[in-house]
């Protein structure tokens, strides 16, 4: 069984490196031959990779390609690969936009080789981080003269499904809080430097904002750097939230400069491999659904940070036996449970 992963991220971007490492661990567990191609945050490169895979001699093509619908490239990637009779699977970010849905339909219909998708419930991450940020701001009495808590939002991009759903979760938490006002929402394209630049003028434009919600860790770091440059103290006179499991994010959470952190969803690709392994071996995941959304995020506590470092800090994810998540290898499993909390528990059992 051969699988190629079109990684939309950068080869030095910790989130996407973790995604690859966990997929490599799953591939070793399951006896899958895995190839990873990094698009380096260039959606045109992802399309180039797809064309190159389709142009390979038939014997050299992978059985399956796992891809993400970053920057709404999913439909075109699937079209290219389906024409070459390469089966595809959307992971991390699926189809939610109505225009995209009209183009692509549902799995196994217009494009027979598009088998399905697996997404983390990204709305959950946006909601949990915003909810925690608001609660801590209340406790710290960071209200403005008008008695409200003023928030700035630094979102990822306008087209990636996971970005939009994180925003939806954040807005849900705000809608439940009558004392919170969003002063402005911007898109920093997941980029640290851009977030820092945007934050500089956001702080000038909105001097009472003391809550800064970010769609990932890199953008949060950029916003924190801009706040420090003004003489501020993140975690003290302004509170910041982030999503992802980088070492820098963990350090910031420990020090208190980061007030809320959700993550763990990088395992989506590894669990996508589990689903494809089962499909390849005669256990079609269609019985559970073709487009699955699973709870994978956790809101990290300092105890969770210690567990994560102990379990995965030096060895990556090699100690996780992904065979235990397979329905083929474990007939008693009736539905997939892909939470990050369960992954840590499995790793602790092996330790």
mmCIF file of C-alpha atoms in Angstrom, residues 22-208:
data_model
loop_
_atom_site.group_PDB
_atom_site.id
_atom_site.type_symbol
_atom_site.label_atom_id
_atom_site.label_comp_id
_atom_site.label_asym_id
_atom_site.label_seq_id
_atom_site.Cartn_x
_atom_site.Cartn_y
_atom_site.Cartn_z
ATOM 1 C CA UNK A 22 2.858 11.306 13.220
ATOM 2 C CA UNK A 23 1.955 10.070 9.724
ATOM 3 C CA UNK A 24 5.361 8.427 9.387
ATOM 4 C CA UNK A 25 4.808 6.687 12.727
ATOM 5 C CA UNK A 26 1.384 5.477 11.577
ATOM 6 C CA UNK A 27 2.843 4.270 8.276
ATOM 7 C CA UNK A 28 5.499 2.250 10.121
ATOM 8 C CA UNK A 29 2.867 0.729 12.415
ATOM 9 C CA UNK A 30 0.652 -0.259 9.510
ATOM 10 C CA UNK A 31 3.299 -1.268 6.969
ATOM 11 C CA UNK A 32 2.393 1.551 4.579
ATOM 12 C CA UNK A 33 4.907 3.112 2.185
ATOM 13 C CA UNK A 34 4.553 6.891 2.690
ATOM 14 C CA UNK A 35 5.900 9.692 0.512
ATOM 15 C CA UNK A 36 5.624 13.316 1.716
ATOM 16 C CA UNK A 37 5.832 16.342 -0.601
ATOM 17 C CA UNK A 38 5.901 19.799 1.004
ATOM 18 C CA UNK A 39 4.191 22.590 -0.925
ATOM 19 C CA UNK A 40 5.908 25.194 1.324
ATOM 20 C CA UNK A 41 2.657 27.202 1.713
ATOM 21 C CA UNK A 42 2.535 27.649 -2.074
ATOM 22 C CA UNK A 43 -0.814 26.390 -3.337
ATOM 23 C CA UNK A 44 0.427 26.465 -6.931
ATOM 24 C CA UNK A 45 3.195 24.048 -5.938
ATOM 25 C CA UNK A 46 0.576 21.635 -4.621
ATOM 26 C CA UNK A 47 -1.077 21.681 -8.049
ATOM 27 C CA UNK A 48 2.306 21.081 -9.686
ATOM 28 C CA UNK A 49 2.896 18.076 -7.437
ATOM 29 C CA UNK A 50 -0.517 16.663 -8.378
ATOM 30 C CA UNK A 51 0.255 16.986 -12.093
ATOM 31 C CA UNK A 52 3.638 15.325 -11.575
ATOM 32 C CA UNK A 53 2.036 12.400 -9.721
ATOM 33 C CA UNK A 54 -0.535 12.024 -12.490
ATOM 34 C CA UNK A 55 2.233 12.030 -15.119
ATOM 35 C CA UNK A 56 4.182 9.204 -13.491
ATOM 36 C CA UNK A 57 4.132 5.781 -15.156
ATOM 37 C CA UNK A 58 1.195 3.781 -13.819
ATOM 38 C CA UNK A 59 3.417 1.455 -11.763
ATOM 39 C CA UNK A 60 5.037 4.456 -10.024
ATOM 40 C CA UNK A 61 1.822 6.198 -9.019
ATOM 41 C CA UNK A 62 0.714 5.931 -5.384
ATOM 42 C CA UNK A 63 -2.388 3.957 -4.490
ATOM 43 C CA UNK A 64 -3.713 6.954 -2.567
ATOM 44 C CA UNK A 65 -2.992 10.670 -2.180
ATOM 45 C CA UNK A 66 -3.862 12.467 1.054
ATOM 46 C CA UNK A 67 -4.329 16.190 0.553
ATOM 47 C CA UNK A 68 -5.715 19.221 2.346
ATOM 48 C CA UNK A 69 -8.151 21.772 0.979
ATOM 49 C CA UNK A 70 -5.882 24.668 1.922
ATOM 50 C CA UNK A 71 -6.614 27.849 -0.041
ATOM 51 C CA UNK A 72 -9.527 25.990 -1.675
ATOM 52 C CA UNK A 73 -7.228 23.886 -3.890
ATOM 53 C CA UNK A 74 -8.935 20.599 -2.991
ATOM 54 C CA UNK A 75 -11.406 20.360 -5.905
ATOM 55 C CA UNK A 76 -8.721 20.988 -8.550
ATOM 56 C CA UNK A 77 -6.239 18.588 -6.898
ATOM 57 C CA UNK A 78 -8.896 15.882 -6.826
ATOM 58 C CA UNK A 79 -9.839 16.530 -10.464
ATOM 59 C CA UNK A 80 -6.218 16.176 -11.622
ATOM 60 C CA UNK A 81 -5.566 12.995 -9.654
ATOM 61 C CA UNK A 82 -8.918 11.392 -10.421
ATOM 62 C CA UNK A 83 -8.216 11.694 -14.149
ATOM 63 C CA UNK A 84 -5.068 9.615 -13.536
ATOM 64 C CA UNK A 85 -7.115 7.042 -11.595
ATOM 65 C CA UNK A 86 -5.336 7.860 -8.331
ATOM 66 C CA UNK A 87 -7.603 7.591 -5.299
ATOM 67 C CA UNK A 88 -7.699 10.674 -3.086
ATOM 68 C CA UNK A 89 -8.630 11.516 0.496
ATOM 69 C CA UNK A 90 -9.096 14.991 1.986
ATOM 70 C CA UNK A 91 -7.488 15.443 5.385
ATOM 71 C CA UNK A 92 -7.158 18.365 7.829
ATOM 72 C CA UNK A 93 -9.431 20.655 5.795
ATOM 73 C CA UNK A 94 -12.426 19.432 3.801
ATOM 74 C CA UNK A 95 -15.201 20.938 1.683
ATOM 75 C CA UNK A 96 -17.542 23.431 3.334
ATOM 76 C CA UNK A 97 -17.983 26.261 0.817
ATOM 77 C CA UNK A 98 -21.172 25.972 -1.248
ATOM 78 C CA UNK A 99 -19.392 26.934 -4.492
ATOM 79 C CA UNK A 100 -16.737 24.277 -3.922
ATOM 80 C CA UNK A 101 -19.468 21.757 -3.150
ATOM 81 C CA UNK A 102 -21.237 22.581 -6.397
ATOM 82 C CA UNK A 103 -17.991 21.934 -8.304
ATOM 83 C CA UNK A 104 -17.059 18.678 -6.636
ATOM 84 C CA UNK A 105 -20.247 17.102 -5.316
ATOM 85 C CA UNK A 106 -19.890 14.420 -2.661
ATOM 86 C CA UNK A 107 -17.220 11.696 -2.441
ATOM 87 C CA UNK A 108 -17.450 8.806 -4.926
ATOM 88 C CA UNK A 109 -19.903 10.613 -7.208
ATOM 89 C CA UNK A 110 -18.541 13.040 -9.812
ATOM 90 C CA UNK A 111 -14.997 11.986 -8.905
ATOM 91 C CA UNK A 112 -15.191 8.273 -8.184
ATOM 92 C CA UNK A 113 -11.681 8.121 -6.768
ATOM 93 C CA UNK A 114 -12.319 10.781 -4.125
ATOM 94 C CA UNK A 115 -12.991 8.405 -1.268
ATOM 95 C CA UNK A 116 -13.860 10.783 1.551
ATOM 96 C CA UNK A 117 -12.453 13.128 4.155
ATOM 97 C CA UNK A 118 -11.450 13.455 7.796
ATOM 98 C CA UNK A 119 -11.402 16.813 9.557
ATOM 99 C CA UNK A 120 -10.702 17.795 13.138
ATOM 100 C CA UNK A 121 -13.587 19.768 14.590
ATOM 101 C CA UNK A 122 -11.838 23.096 14.128
ATOM 102 C CA UNK A 123 -14.750 25.099 15.485
ATOM 103 C CA UNK A 124 -13.994 23.456 18.821
ATOM 104 C CA UNK A 125 -10.480 24.955 18.911
ATOM 105 C CA UNK A 126 -11.719 28.447 18.152
ATOM 106 C CA UNK A 127 -14.425 28.180 20.796
ATOM 107 C CA UNK A 128 -12.243 26.750 23.574
ATOM 108 C CA UNK A 129 -9.436 29.282 23.140
ATOM 109 C CA UNK A 130 -11.796 32.274 22.931
ATOM 110 C CA UNK A 131 -13.837 31.075 25.895
ATOM 111 C CA UNK A 132 -10.699 30.693 28.029
ATOM 112 C CA UNK A 133 -9.313 34.034 26.876
ATOM 113 C CA UNK A 134 -12.543 35.788 27.876
ATOM 114 C CA UNK A 135 -12.723 34.077 31.279
ATOM 115 C CA UNK A 136 -9.140 35.020 32.120
ATOM 116 C CA UNK A 137 -9.652 38.607 30.958
ATOM 117 C CA UNK A 138 -12.649 38.917 33.273
ATOM 118 C CA UNK A 139 -10.608 37.546 36.155
ATOM 119 C CA UNK A 140 -7.809 40.012 35.387
ATOM 120 C CA UNK A 141 -10.333 42.902 35.143
ATOM 121 C CA UNK A 142 -9.085 44.036 31.736
ATOM 122 C CA UNK A 143 -12.271 45.951 30.963
ATOM 123 C CA UNK A 144 -12.148 49.233 29.060
ATOM 124 C CA UNK A 145 -13.672 52.498 30.350
ATOM 125 C CA UNK A 146 -16.985 51.453 28.732
ATOM 126 C CA UNK A 147 -17.082 48.355 30.946
ATOM 127 C CA UNK A 148 -16.514 45.981 28.013
ATOM 128 C CA UNK A 149 -13.722 43.587 27.093
ATOM 129 C CA UNK A 150 -12.325 44.569 23.700
ATOM 130 C CA UNK A 151 -10.911 41.834 21.447
ATOM 131 C CA UNK A 152 -8.786 41.827 18.304
ATOM 132 C CA UNK A 153 -8.963 38.820 15.979
ATOM 133 C CA UNK A 154 -6.023 37.684 13.843
ATOM 134 C CA UNK A 155 -7.394 34.941 11.618
ATOM 135 C CA UNK A 156 -5.626 32.628 9.167
ATOM 136 C CA UNK A 157 -7.030 32.986 5.651
ATOM 137 C CA UNK A 158 -10.386 33.550 4.006
ATOM 138 C CA UNK A 159 -10.725 30.265 2.104
ATOM 139 C CA UNK A 160 -9.276 27.319 4.080
ATOM 140 C CA UNK A 161 -12.073 25.387 5.780
ATOM 141 C CA UNK A 162 -10.210 24.912 9.062
ATOM 142 C CA UNK A 163 -9.508 28.658 9.236
ATOM 143 C CA UNK A 164 -13.155 29.562 8.708
ATOM 144 C CA UNK A 165 -14.363 27.031 11.259
ATOM 145 C CA UNK A 166 -11.908 28.238 13.919
ATOM 146 C CA UNK A 167 -13.321 31.711 13.367
ATOM 147 C CA UNK A 168 -16.860 30.359 13.705
ATOM 148 C CA UNK A 169 -16.008 28.806 17.068
ATOM 149 C CA UNK A 170 -14.424 32.030 18.278
ATOM 150 C CA UNK A 171 -17.467 34.048 17.224
ATOM 151 C CA UNK A 172 -19.736 31.591 19.047
ATOM 152 C CA UNK A 173 -17.826 32.148 22.294
ATOM 153 C CA UNK A 174 -18.041 35.921 21.801
ATOM 154 C CA UNK A 175 -21.769 35.754 21.064
ATOM 155 C CA UNK A 176 -22.273 34.045 24.424
ATOM 156 C CA UNK A 177 -20.469 36.916 26.184
ATOM 157 C CA UNK A 178 -22.411 40.171 26.340
ATOM 158 C CA UNK A 179 -19.407 42.002 27.769
ATOM 159 C CA UNK A 180 -17.081 41.256 24.803
ATOM 160 C CA UNK A 181 -16.676 43.427 21.706
ATOM 161 C CA UNK A 182 -14.574 42.501 18.665
ATOM 162 C CA UNK A 183 -12.915 45.757 17.610
ATOM 163 C CA UNK A 184 -11.487 44.399 14.346
ATOM 164 C CA UNK A 185 -10.777 41.132 12.545
ATOM 165 C CA UNK A 186 -7.860 40.749 10.124
ATOM 166 C CA UNK A 187 -6.287 37.898 8.148
ATOM 167 C CA UNK A 188 -2.543 37.337 8.503
ATOM 168 C CA UNK A 189 -2.271 34.266 6.231
ATOM 169 C CA UNK A 190 -0.797 32.175 9.102
ATOM 170 C CA UNK A 191 2.305 34.390 8.952
ATOM 171 C CA UNK A 192 4.186 35.676 12.009
ATOM 172 C CA UNK A 193 5.724 38.742 10.387
ATOM 173 C CA UNK A 194 2.437 39.806 8.795
ATOM 174 C CA UNK A 195 0.615 39.411 12.119
ATOM 175 C CA UNK A 196 3.248 41.544 13.832
ATOM 176 C CA UNK A 197 2.911 44.268 11.214
ATOM 177 C CA UNK A 198 -0.885 44.229 11.385
ATOM 178 C CA UNK A 199 -0.847 44.286 15.185
ATOM 179 C CA UNK A 200 1.263 47.425 15.280
ATOM 180 C CA UNK A 201 -1.471 49.499 13.646
ATOM 181 C CA UNK A 202 -4.299 47.552 15.297
ATOM 182 C CA UNK A 203 -3.025 48.562 18.735
ATOM 183 C CA UNK A 204 -2.885 52.200 17.638
ATOM 184 C CA UNK A 205 -6.371 52.088 16.142
ATOM 185 C CA UNK A 206 -7.937 50.251 19.096
ATOM 186 C CA UNK A 207 -6.172 51.421 22.262
ATOM 187 C CA UNK A 208 -8.618 49.676 24.619
#
